[in-house]
Coordinates of C-alpha atoms in Angstrom, one line a residue:
X1 CA -62.4 5.5 27.3
X2 CA -60.7 7.5 24.9
X3 CA -62.7 10.3 23.0
X4 CA -62.1 10.6 19.2
X5 CA -63.4 13.9 18.2
X6 CA -64.1 14.2 14.5
X7 CA -61.3 12.0 13.6
X8 CA -63.1 9.6 11.5
X9 CA -64.3 12.6 9.4
X10 CA -60.8 13.5 8.4
X11 CA -58.9 10.2 8.4
X12 CA -59.2 9.3 4.8
X13 CA -58.5 12.8 3.6
X14 CA -55.4 12.8 5.8
X15 CA -54.1 9.7 4.3
X16 CA -54.8 11.0 0.9
X17 CA -52.7 14.1 1.8
X18 CA -49.8 11.8 2.6
X19 CA -50.2 9.7 -0.5
X20 CA -50.2 12.7 -2.8
X21 CA -47.2 14.6 -0.9
X22 CA -44.8 14.1 -3.6
X23 CA -46.8 14.9 -6.5
X24 CA -46.0 18.5 -6.9
X25 CA -45.7 18.1 -10.7
X26 CA -49.0 17.0 -11.2
X27 CA -51.8 19.0 -12.8
X28 CA -54.7 19.7 -10.6
X29 CA -57.0 17.7 -12.9
X30 CA -54.7 14.7 -13.1
X31 CA -56.8 11.7 -12.3
X32 CA -58.7 13.9 -10.0
X33 CA -55.9 14.2 -7.5
X34 CA -54.5 17.3 -6.2
X35 CA -50.8 18.1 -5.4
X36 CA -50.0 18.7 -1.7
X37 CA -49.6 22.3 -2.6
X38 CA -53.1 23.0 -3.3
X39 CA -54.7 20.3 -0.9
X40 CA -54.1 22.4 2.1
X41 CA -56.9 25.1 1.7
X42 CA -58.1 25.8 5.2
X43 CA -58.0 24.8 8.8
X44 CA -60.0 21.6 8.2
X45 CA -57.5 20.3 5.7
X46 CA -54.6 21.3 7.8
X47 CA -56.2 19.0 10.5
X48 CA -56.7 16.3 7.9
X49 CA -52.9 16.4 7.2
X50 CA -52.0 16.2 10.8
X51 CA -54.2 13.3 11.4
X52 CA -52.5 11.4 8.6
X53 CA -49.1 11.9 9.8
X54 CA -49.9 10.8 13.3
X55 CA -51.7 7.6 11.8
X56 CA -48.3 7.0 10.1
X57 CA -46.3 7.3 13.2
X58 CA -48.8 5.3 15.2
X59 CA -48.8 2.5 12.6
X60 CA -45.0 2.4 13.2
X61 CA -45.4 1.8 16.8
X62 CA -48.3 -0.7 17.0
X63 CA -46.0 -3.8 17.4
X64 CA -42.6 -4.9 18.7
X65 CA -40.5 -4.1 15.8
X66 CA -38.6 -1.3 17.5
X67 CA -37.5 -3.6 20.4
X68 CA -35.1 -5.2 18.0
X69 CA -32.7 -2.1 18.8
X70 CA -33.0 -2.3 22.7
X71 CA -32.4 -5.9 23.9
X72 CA -28.7 -5.5 24.4
X73 CA -29.9 -4.0 27.8
X74 CA -30.2 -6.3 30.6
X75 CA -34.0 -6.3 30.9
X76 CA -35.4 -8.2 27.9
X77 CA -34.7 -11.2 26.2
X78 CA -36.1 -13.9 24.0
X79 CA -35.6 -17.6 23.1
X80 CA -33.6 -19.6 20.6
X81 CA -35.4 -21.2 17.7
X82 CA -38.6 -20.1 16.2
X83 CA -38.6 -16.6 14.6
X84 CA -36.9 -14.9 17.5
X85 CA -33.7 -14.1 15.7
X86 CA -35.1 -10.6 15.2
X87 CA -35.0 -10.1 18.9
X88 CA -32.0 -11.9 19.7
X89 CA -29.5 -10.2 17.5
X90 CA -29.3 -7.3 19.5
X91 CA -29.6 -9.3 22.8
X92 CA -26.6 -11.4 21.7
X93 CA -24.7 -8.4 20.3
X94 CA -24.8 -10.0 16.7
X95 CA -26.7 -7.4 14.8
X96 CA -27.1 -7.7 11.0
X97 CA -28.2 -5.4 8.2
X98 CA -31.0 -7.9 7.2
X99 CA -33.0 -7.7 10.5
X100 CA -36.7 -7.7 9.3
X101 CA -37.8 -5.8 12.4
X102 CA -35.3 -3.1 12.5
X103 CA -35.8 -2.7 8.8
X104 CA -39.7 -2.1 9.3
X105 CA -38.8 0.5 12.1
X106 CA -36.3 2.2 9.8
X107 CA -38.9 2.3 6.9
X108 CA -41.7 3.2 9.4
X109 CA -39.7 6.2 10.7
X110 CA -38.7 7.5 7.2
X111 CA -42.2 7.2 6.0
X112 CA -43.3 9.4 8.9
X113 CA -40.6 11.9 8.3
X114 CA -41.4 12.2 4.6
X115 CA -45.0 12.8 5.4
X116 CA -43.9 15.4 8.1
X117 CA -41.5 17.1 5.6
X118 CA -44.3 17.5 3.1
X119 CA -46.7 18.9 5.5
X120 CA -44.0 21.4 6.8
X121 CA -43.2 22.6 3.2
X122 CA -46.7 22.6 1.8
X123 CA -49.3 23.2 4.4
X124 CA -49.5 27.0 4.3
X125 CA -53.0 27.9 3.1
X126 CA -53.6 31.5 2.1
X127 CA -56.0 33.4 4.3
X128 CA -55.4 31.0 7.3
X129 CA -54.3 32.9 10.4
X130 CA -50.4 32.2 10.8
X131 CA -50.9 31.2 14.4
X132 CA -53.2 28.3 13.2
X133 CA -50.7 27.3 10.6
X134 CA -47.9 27.1 13.2
X135 CA -49.9 25.4 15.6
X136 CA -50.6 22.6 13.1
X137 CA -47.0 22.8 11.8
X138 CA -45.8 22.2 15.5
X139 CA -47.2 18.5 15.3
X140 CA -45.3 17.9 12.1
X141 CA -42.0 19.3 13.7
X142 CA -42.5 17.4 17.0
X143 CA -43.1 14.0 15.0
X144 CA -40.1 14.6 12.8
X145 CA -38.0 15.3 15.7
X146 CA -39.1 12.3 17.6
X147 CA -38.6 9.9 14.6
X148 CA -34.9 11.5 14.2
X149 CA -34.2 11.0 17.9
X150 CA -35.2 7.3 17.7
X151 CA -33.2 6.8 14.7
X152 CA -30.1 8.6 15.8
X153 CA -30.0 6.7 19.1
X154 CA -30.3 3.3 17.6
X155 CA -28.8 3.6 14.0
X156 CA -26.3 6.3 14.8
X157 CA -25.2 8.3 11.6
X158 CA -28.2 8.4 9.2
X159 CA -29.4 10.1 6.2
X160 CA -31.4 13.4 7.3
X161 CA -33.8 14.5 4.7
X162 CA -35.6 17.8 5.3
X163 CA -37.7 18.1 2.2
X164 CA -40.3 15.6 0.7
X165 CA -38.3 14.9 -2.3
X166 CA -36.2 11.9 -2.2
X167 CA -32.6 12.1 -2.7
X168 CA -31.1 8.7 -3.8
X169 CA -27.5 9.8 -3.4
X170 CA -27.9 11.3 0.1
X171 CA -25.0 10.8 2.4
X172 CA -25.0 10.1 6.3
X173 CA -25.4 12.9 8.6
X174 CA -23.4 12.5 11.9
X175 CA -25.7 11.5 14.7
X176 CA -24.8 14.6 16.8
X177 CA -26.0 16.8 13.9
X178 CA -29.1 14.8 13.7
X179 CA -29.6 15.5 17.3
X180 CA -29.3 19.1 16.8
X181 CA -32.0 19.1 14.3
X182 CA -34.2 17.2 16.9
X183 CA -33.6 20.0 19.4
X184 CA -34.6 22.6 16.8
X185 CA -37.8 20.7 15.9
X186 CA -38.8 20.3 19.6
X187 CA -38.2 24.1 20.1
X188 CA -40.6 24.9 17.3
X189 CA -43.1 22.5 18.8
X190 CA -42.7 24.2 22.3
X191 CA -43.1 27.7 20.7
X192 CA -46.2 27.1 18.7
X193 CA -48.1 24.0 19.9
X194 CA -51.5 25.1 20.9
X195 CA -53.3 22.4 22.8
X196 CA -55.7 22.3 25.9
X197 CA -54.1 19.3 27.3
X198 CA -51.2 21.7 28.5
X199 CA -53.6 22.8 31.1
X200 CA -56.1 19.8 31.4
X201 CA -54.8 16.2 31.2
X202 CA -58.2 15.0 30.7
X203 CA -58.3 16.3 27.2
X204 CA -57.8 13.3 24.7
X205 CA -56.6 14.3 21.3
X206 CA -53.2 12.6 20.7
X207 CA -51.5 15.7 19.6
X208 CA -48.3 17.5 20.7
X209 CA -48.5 19.6 23.6
X210 CA -45.7 22.3 24.9
X211 CA -45.3 19.8 27.8
X212 CA -44.5 16.8 25.7
X213 CA -42.2 18.8 23.6
X214 CA -40.4 20.0 26.7
X215 CA -40.1 16.5 28.0
X216 CA -38.6 15.1 24.9
X217 CA -36.2 18.1 24.4
X218 CA -34.9 17.3 28.2
X219 CA -34.6 13.5 27.1
X220 CA -32.6 14.7 24.1
X221 CA -30.3 16.9 26.2
X222 CA -29.8 14.2 28.7
X223 CA -28.6 11.6 26.0
X224 CA -26.0 14.4 25.1
X225 CA -24.7 14.3 28.4
X226 CA -23.1 10.8 28.2
X227 CA -21.5 8.5 25.8
X228 CA -20.5 9.4 22.8
X229 CA -21.0 13.1 23.5
X230 CA -20.3 13.8 27.1
X231 CA -21.7 17.3 26.9
X232 CA -22.3 17.5 30.7
X233 CA -23.3 21.2 30.6
X234 CA -26.4 19.9 29.0
X235 CA -27.5 18.7 32.6
X236 CA -28.7 22.5 33.2
X237 CA -31.0 22.2 30.1
X238 CA -32.4 19.0 31.4
X239 CA -33.1 20.5 35.0
X240 CA -34.6 23.6 33.6
X241 CA -37.1 21.9 31.0
X242 CA -38.2 19.3 33.7
X243 CA -38.5 21.8 36.5
X244 CA -40.9 23.8 34.2
X245 CA -43.1 21.0 33.8
X246 CA -43.1 20.1 37.5
X247 CA -43.5 23.7 38.6
X248 CA -46.5 23.9 36.2
X249 CA -48.5 21.7 38.7
X250 CA -50.7 20.1 35.8
X251 CA -49.2 16.8 35.6
X252 CA -48.3 14.4 38.4
X253 CA -48.0 10.6 39.3
X254 CA -51.2 8.5 39.3
X255 CA -51.6 6.8 42.6
X256 CA -51.9 3.5 40.8
X257 CA -49.1 2.5 38.6
X258 CA -51.2 0.0 36.6
X259 CA -53.9 2.5 35.2
X260 CA -51.3 4.0 33.1
X261 CA -51.4 0.8 31.1
X262 CA -55.0 -0.1 31.2
X263 CA -57.1 1.4 28.3
X264 CA -60.0 2.7 30.4
X265 CA -57.6 4.7 32.6
X266 CA -54.7 6.0 30.1
X267 CA -56.2 9.5 29.7
X268 CA -54.7 10.7 33.0
X269 CA -52.5 13.2 34.9
X270 CA -49.5 11.1 34.4
X271 CA -49.4 10.2 30.7
X272 CA -47.7 13.3 29.0
X273 CA -47.8 12.0 25.5
X274 CA -48.9 8.5 23.9
X275 CA -49.2 6.8 20.6
X276 CA -53.0 6.6 20.5
X277 CA -54.2 3.4 19.5
X278 CA -57.7 2.3 18.4
X279 CA -59.0 -1.2 17.1
X280 CA -61.8 0.7 15.2
X281 CA -59.5 3.1 13.2
X282 CA -59.9 3.1 9.5
X283 CA -58.3 3.5 7.0
X284 CA -55.2 3.9 8.9
X285 CA -55.0 1.0 11.1
X286 CA -53.6 1.7 14.4
X287 CA -54.6 -1.0 16.9
X288 CA -52.2 -2.1 19.4
X289 CA -50.3 -5.3 18.8
X290 CA -48.0 -5.2 21.7
X291 CA -50.2 -5.4 24.8
X292 CA -52.3 -8.4 23.5
X293 CA -49.4 -9.7 21.5
X294 CA -49.3 -13.7 21.2
X295 CA -52.4 -14.5 23.3
X296 CA -52.0 -11.5 25.7
X297 CA -48.4 -12.2 27.1
X298 CA -45.3 -11.3 25.4
X299 CA -44.1 -14.5 23.5
X300 CA -41.4 -12.7 21.7
X301 CA -39.6 -10.9 24.7
X302 CA -39.3 -12.0 28.4
X303 CA -37.3 -10.7 31.3
X304 CA -33.6 -11.8 32.0
X305 CA -33.1 -13.5 35.2
X306 CA -30.6 -11.2 36.8
X307 CA -32.9 -8.3 35.9
X308 CA -35.8 -10.0 37.5
X309 CA -34.0 -11.3 40.5
X310 CA -33.1 -7.5 41.4
X311 CA -36.6 -6.1 40.8
X312 CA -37.6 -4.2 43.7
X313 CA -40.4 -5.6 45.9
X314 CA -43.8 -4.0 45.8
X315 CA -46.8 -3.4 43.7
X316 CA -45.0 -2.4 40.5
X317 CA -43.3 -5.9 40.5
X318 CA -46.4 -7.7 41.3
X319 CA -48.2 -6.0 38.3
X320 CA -45.3 -6.1 35.8
X321 CA -44.1 -9.7 36.4
X322 CA -44.9 -13.3 36.8
X323 CA -42.8 -16.4 37.7
X324 CA -45.9 -18.3 39.0
X325 CA -46.2 -21.9 37.4
X326 CA -49.5 -22.1 39.0
X327 CA -51.1 -19.1 37.0
X328 CA -48.9 -18.4 34.2
X329 CA -48.6 -21.1 31.4
X330 CA -46.0 -19.1 29.6
X331 CA -43.6 -19.1 32.4
X332 CA -43.7 -22.9 32.7
X333 CA -43.5 -23.2 28.9
X334 CA -40.5 -20.9 28.2
X335 CA -38.8 -20.6 31.5
X336 CA -37.9 -16.9 31.7
X337 CA -39.9 -14.3 33.8
X338 CA -42.9 -13.2 31.9
X339 CA -43.9 -9.6 31.4
X340 CA -47.6 -9.1 32.6
X341 CA -47.4 -5.2 32.6
X342 CA -49.1 -4.9 29.3
X343 CA -51.7 -7.8 29.5
X344 CA -54.8 -5.9 29.1
X345 CA -56.3 -8.8 27.2
X346 CA -56.2 -11.1 30.2
X347 CA -55.7 -9.6 33.5
X348 CA -52.1 -10.1 35.1
X349 CA -53.1 -13.2 37.1
X350 CA -50.9 -12.4 40.2
X351 CA -51.6 -8.8 40.7
X352 CA -54.7 -7.0 39.4
X353 CA -58.4 -7.1 40.3
X354 CA -60.5 -7.3 36.9
X355 CA -61.1 -4.0 35.1
X356 CA -64.1 -3.3 33.0
X357 CA -64.3 -5.0 29.4
X358 CA -61.4 -7.4 29.9
X359 CA -61.2 -9.7 27.0
X360 CA -59.7 -13.2 26.7
X361 CA -56.8 -13.8 23.9
X362 CA -57.3 -10.6 22.1
X363 CA -54.4 -9.9 19.9
X364 CA -55.1 -6.3 19.0
X365 CA -56.3 -3.7 21.5
X366 CA -57.1 0.0 21.9
X367 CA -54.5 0.3 24.6
X368 CA -52.2 3.6 24.0
X369 CA -48.6 3.1 23.7
X370 CA -47.2 5.4 26.4
X371 CA -44.2 7.4 25.1
X372 CA -43.7 10.0 28.0
X373 CA -44.8 9.9 31.7
X374 CA -44.7 12.3 34.4
X375 CA -42.5 9.7 36.3
X376 CA -39.9 10.0 33.5
X377 CA -39.9 13.8 33.9
X378 CA -39.3 13.3 37.7
X379 CA -36.6 11.0 37.4
X380 CA -34.8 13.1 34.5
X381 CA -35.1 16.1 37.0
X382 CA -33.7 14.1 39.8
X383 CA -30.6 13.0 37.7
X384 CA -30.1 16.4 36.5
X385 CA -30.2 17.7 40.2
X386 CA -27.7 14.8 41.3
X387 CA -25.2 16.1 38.6
X388 CA -25.5 19.8 39.4
X389 CA -25.1 19.5 43.1
X390 CA -28.8 19.5 44.5
X391 CA -28.7 16.0 46.1
X392 CA -31.7 16.8 48.5
X393 CA -33.9 17.7 45.7
X394 CA -32.8 14.6 43.7
X395 CA -33.5 12.3 46.5
X396 CA -37.0 13.9 47.2
X397 CA -38.2 13.3 43.5
X398 CA -36.6 9.8 43.4
X399 CA -38.4 8.8 46.5
X400 CA -41.7 9.8 45.1
X401 CA -41.4 7.4 42.3
X402 CA -40.0 4.7 44.6
X403 CA -43.0 5.0 47.1
X404 CA -45.5 4.9 44.4
X405 CA -43.9 1.6 43.1
X406 CA -44.0 0.2 46.5
X407 CA -47.5 1.3 47.1
X408 CA -47.2 0.4 50.9
X409 CA -46.7 -3.2 50.0
X410 CA -50.1 -3.4 48.0
X411 CA -50.5 -6.4 45.5
X412 CA -53.9 -5.6 44.1
X413 CA -55.4 -2.6 42.6
X414 CA -58.2 -2.6 45.2
X415 CA -55.5 -2.2 47.8
X416 CA -53.9 0.7 46.1
X417 CA -57.5 2.3 45.8
X418 CA -57.7 2.1 49.5
X419 CA -54.5 4.2 50.2
X420 CA -54.5 7.9 51.1
X421 CA -54.6 10.0 48.0
X422 CA -51.3 11.0 46.9
X423 CA -49.8 8.7 49.4
X424 CA -46.5 8.9 47.6
X425 CA -45.9 12.4 48.7
X426 CA -45.5 11.3 52.3
X427 CA -42.1 9.9 53.5
X428 CA -42.0 6.2 53.9
X429 CA -39.1 4.7 56.0
X430 CA -39.8 1.2 54.4
X431 CA -38.5 2.3 51.0
X432 CA -37.1 5.9 51.1
X433 CA -33.6 6.5 50.4
X434 CA -31.6 9.0 52.9
X435 CA -28.9 11.4 52.3
X436 CA -26.7 9.0 54.6
X437 CA -27.5 6.2 52.3
X438 CA -27.0 8.2 49.1
X439 CA -24.1 10.3 50.1
X440 CA -22.0 10.7 46.9
X441 CA -23.1 11.7 43.4
X442 CA -22.2 8.4 42.1
X443 CA -24.4 6.4 44.6
X444 CA -27.2 8.9 43.9
X445 CA -27.0 8.6 40.1
X446 CA -26.8 4.8 40.5
X447 CA -30.1 4.7 42.5
X448 CA -31.9 6.9 40.0
X449 CA -30.7 4.8 37.1
X450 CA -32.0 1.8 38.9
X451 CA -35.3 3.2 39.5
X452 CA -35.5 4.1 35.9
X453 CA -34.6 0.6 34.7
X454 CA -37.7 -1.0 36.6
X455 CA -40.1 2.1 36.1
X456 CA -40.1 2.0 32.4
X457 CA -39.8 -2.0 31.6
X458 CA -40.7 -2.4 28.1
X459 CA -42.0 0.9 27.3
X460 CA -41.8 2.4 24.0
X461 CA -38.3 4.1 23.4
X462 CA -36.0 1.7 25.2
X463 CA -35.3 3.8 28.0
X464 CA -33.0 1.0 29.7
X465 CA -30.9 0.6 26.5
X466 CA -30.4 4.4 26.2
X467 CA -29.4 4.7 29.8
X468 CA -26.9 2.0 29.5
X469 CA -25.3 3.5 26.3
X470 CA -24.9 7.1 27.6
X471 CA -23.5 5.9 30.9
X472 CA -21.2 3.4 29.1
X473 CA -22.6 0.4 31.1
X474 CA -23.3 -1.9 28.4
X475 CA -20.6 -4.3 29.1
X476 CA -21.0 -3.9 32.7
X477 CA -24.5 -5.1 33.2
X478 CA -24.0 -8.0 30.5
X479 CA -21.2 -9.2 32.5
X480 CA -23.8 -10.2 35.1
X481 CA -25.9 -12.2 32.7
X482 CA -27.4 -15.3 34.0
X483 CA -26.1 -18.5 32.6
X484 CA -29.7 -19.5 32.0
X485 CA -30.3 -17.0 29.5
X486 CA -29.4 -17.0 25.9
X487 CA -25.6 -16.7 25.7
X488 CA -23.6 -13.9 24.1
X489 CA -22.2 -14.1 20.6
X490 CA -20.7 -10.5 20.2
X491 CA -18.8 -8.7 22.7
X492 CA -20.7 -6.1 24.6
X493 CA -17.6 -4.0 25.3
X494 CA -17.2 -3.4 21.3
X495 CA -19.1 -0.2 21.0
X496 CA -19.7 -0.9 17.2
X497 CA -22.2 -3.7 18.4
X498 CA -24.3 -1.1 20.0
X499 CA -25.5 0.4 16.9
X500 CA -28.2 -1.2 14.4
X501 CA -26.7 -1.4 10.9
X502 CA -28.6 0.4 8.1
X503 CA -30.8 -2.0 6.1
X504 CA -29.0 -3.6 3.6
X505 CA -31.6 -3.0 0.9
X506 CA -31.1 0.9 1.3
X507 CA -27.4 0.4 1.1
X508 CA -27.6 -1.5 -2.1
X509 CA -30.0 1.3 -3.7
X510 CA -27.6 4.1 -2.2
X511 CA -24.0 3.0 -1.7
X512 CA -23.4 6.2 0.3
X513 CA -25.4 4.7 3.2
X514 CA -22.9 2.0 3.6
X515 CA -21.8 1.7 7.2

């Protein structure tokens, strides 16, 4: 289970630090509150501020709201009727500025950004070693960079405040400039982060590491290689950063894919960064409302049929999906393949043996939301190698992920446990790609992108959607839409439909944000 060291001691103080972050004009005696400039007095108050910012970030990632951006991909869909229009708008390419889920995501990201900006500006207590201050600041820079990355890759051109003072006449910053700021923020985190988890993955503190900052910086550069930027020279950056992580030898694949998504096992050598969740957190509520959402299965999002029908066989598929009417009532009721990858509250019926403390019908859990795994580092490195003439290296890393997913044909966790340790390092002719099979760059990249599509199903950040956008494949995959799925309204070939409109309420308050 996760270890929360001294968190409860500072949670309330951290939240207070955020609440008063814009109160610079208050006297120190005003209603007993301190301005943020005087709040940060020592290392303990620095830590309290960091905890508060992470609490705000995690609160914005506890549910499915951010999936409202990503369902234009070919993996997830929903159903007509009920309240599912918030998901279907992107799925049908009919996005509006009144989508409540995308508005929630917008507000949550900017609340987090303003908290980070306040910390960056004010958290410089006198008498505290500069290295200690910078290590704390690294968290704020990383969080701000992550929020801006997610905003720029979903909304496009956005306002980019870098101070804690709101500007109600702020104009839009081009998304490429926003990503340049993201790069700068991640670079600061790489330079100054000080976290034992960079050498010991069993440490559980939820803070930024140099490893995580490098991985997200690589992801940012990878997004720049394709549409709408086409900066192919950035593949060198992607390869260098991911190779550093691989070469360090600290992180690795878990033998059991499933353990990355089960609370008792999530502090492991594969999870590079996660939004740490807890049902017991107070006063910043950060329980997970995704894995146990709507009676333990996703009732808001399912798989599209074409995606499911092409899902590679093996343990990963058995753990992640269900179309069995005998064991899955939700498939019978809604008629689309069900995502069972996140069903900690009730065990995936067709795949896993029970794991400790399984609870029936729990709609909030302590499962972390995994934001970056070593598998993603391997596949980013593989794609970078494929695009820079190192096909053998690309195939080697791709096959590692593919072997682990197949797990020698296992269907139960007990069967995976019985396999040789690190079995995925040994060639497996049943699933391995060969250089003869992937004899062109195009074929190799296609294989890597396909592996990414199924490896990261439904994980926070919308990897499949981001891949389809940067590779300009949105229209192509939607042309293969199954007639049993919800019909399209807009045109996936119209790139304007790829971006989420800025919430209408913000545009009313500041017409400069009008799309």
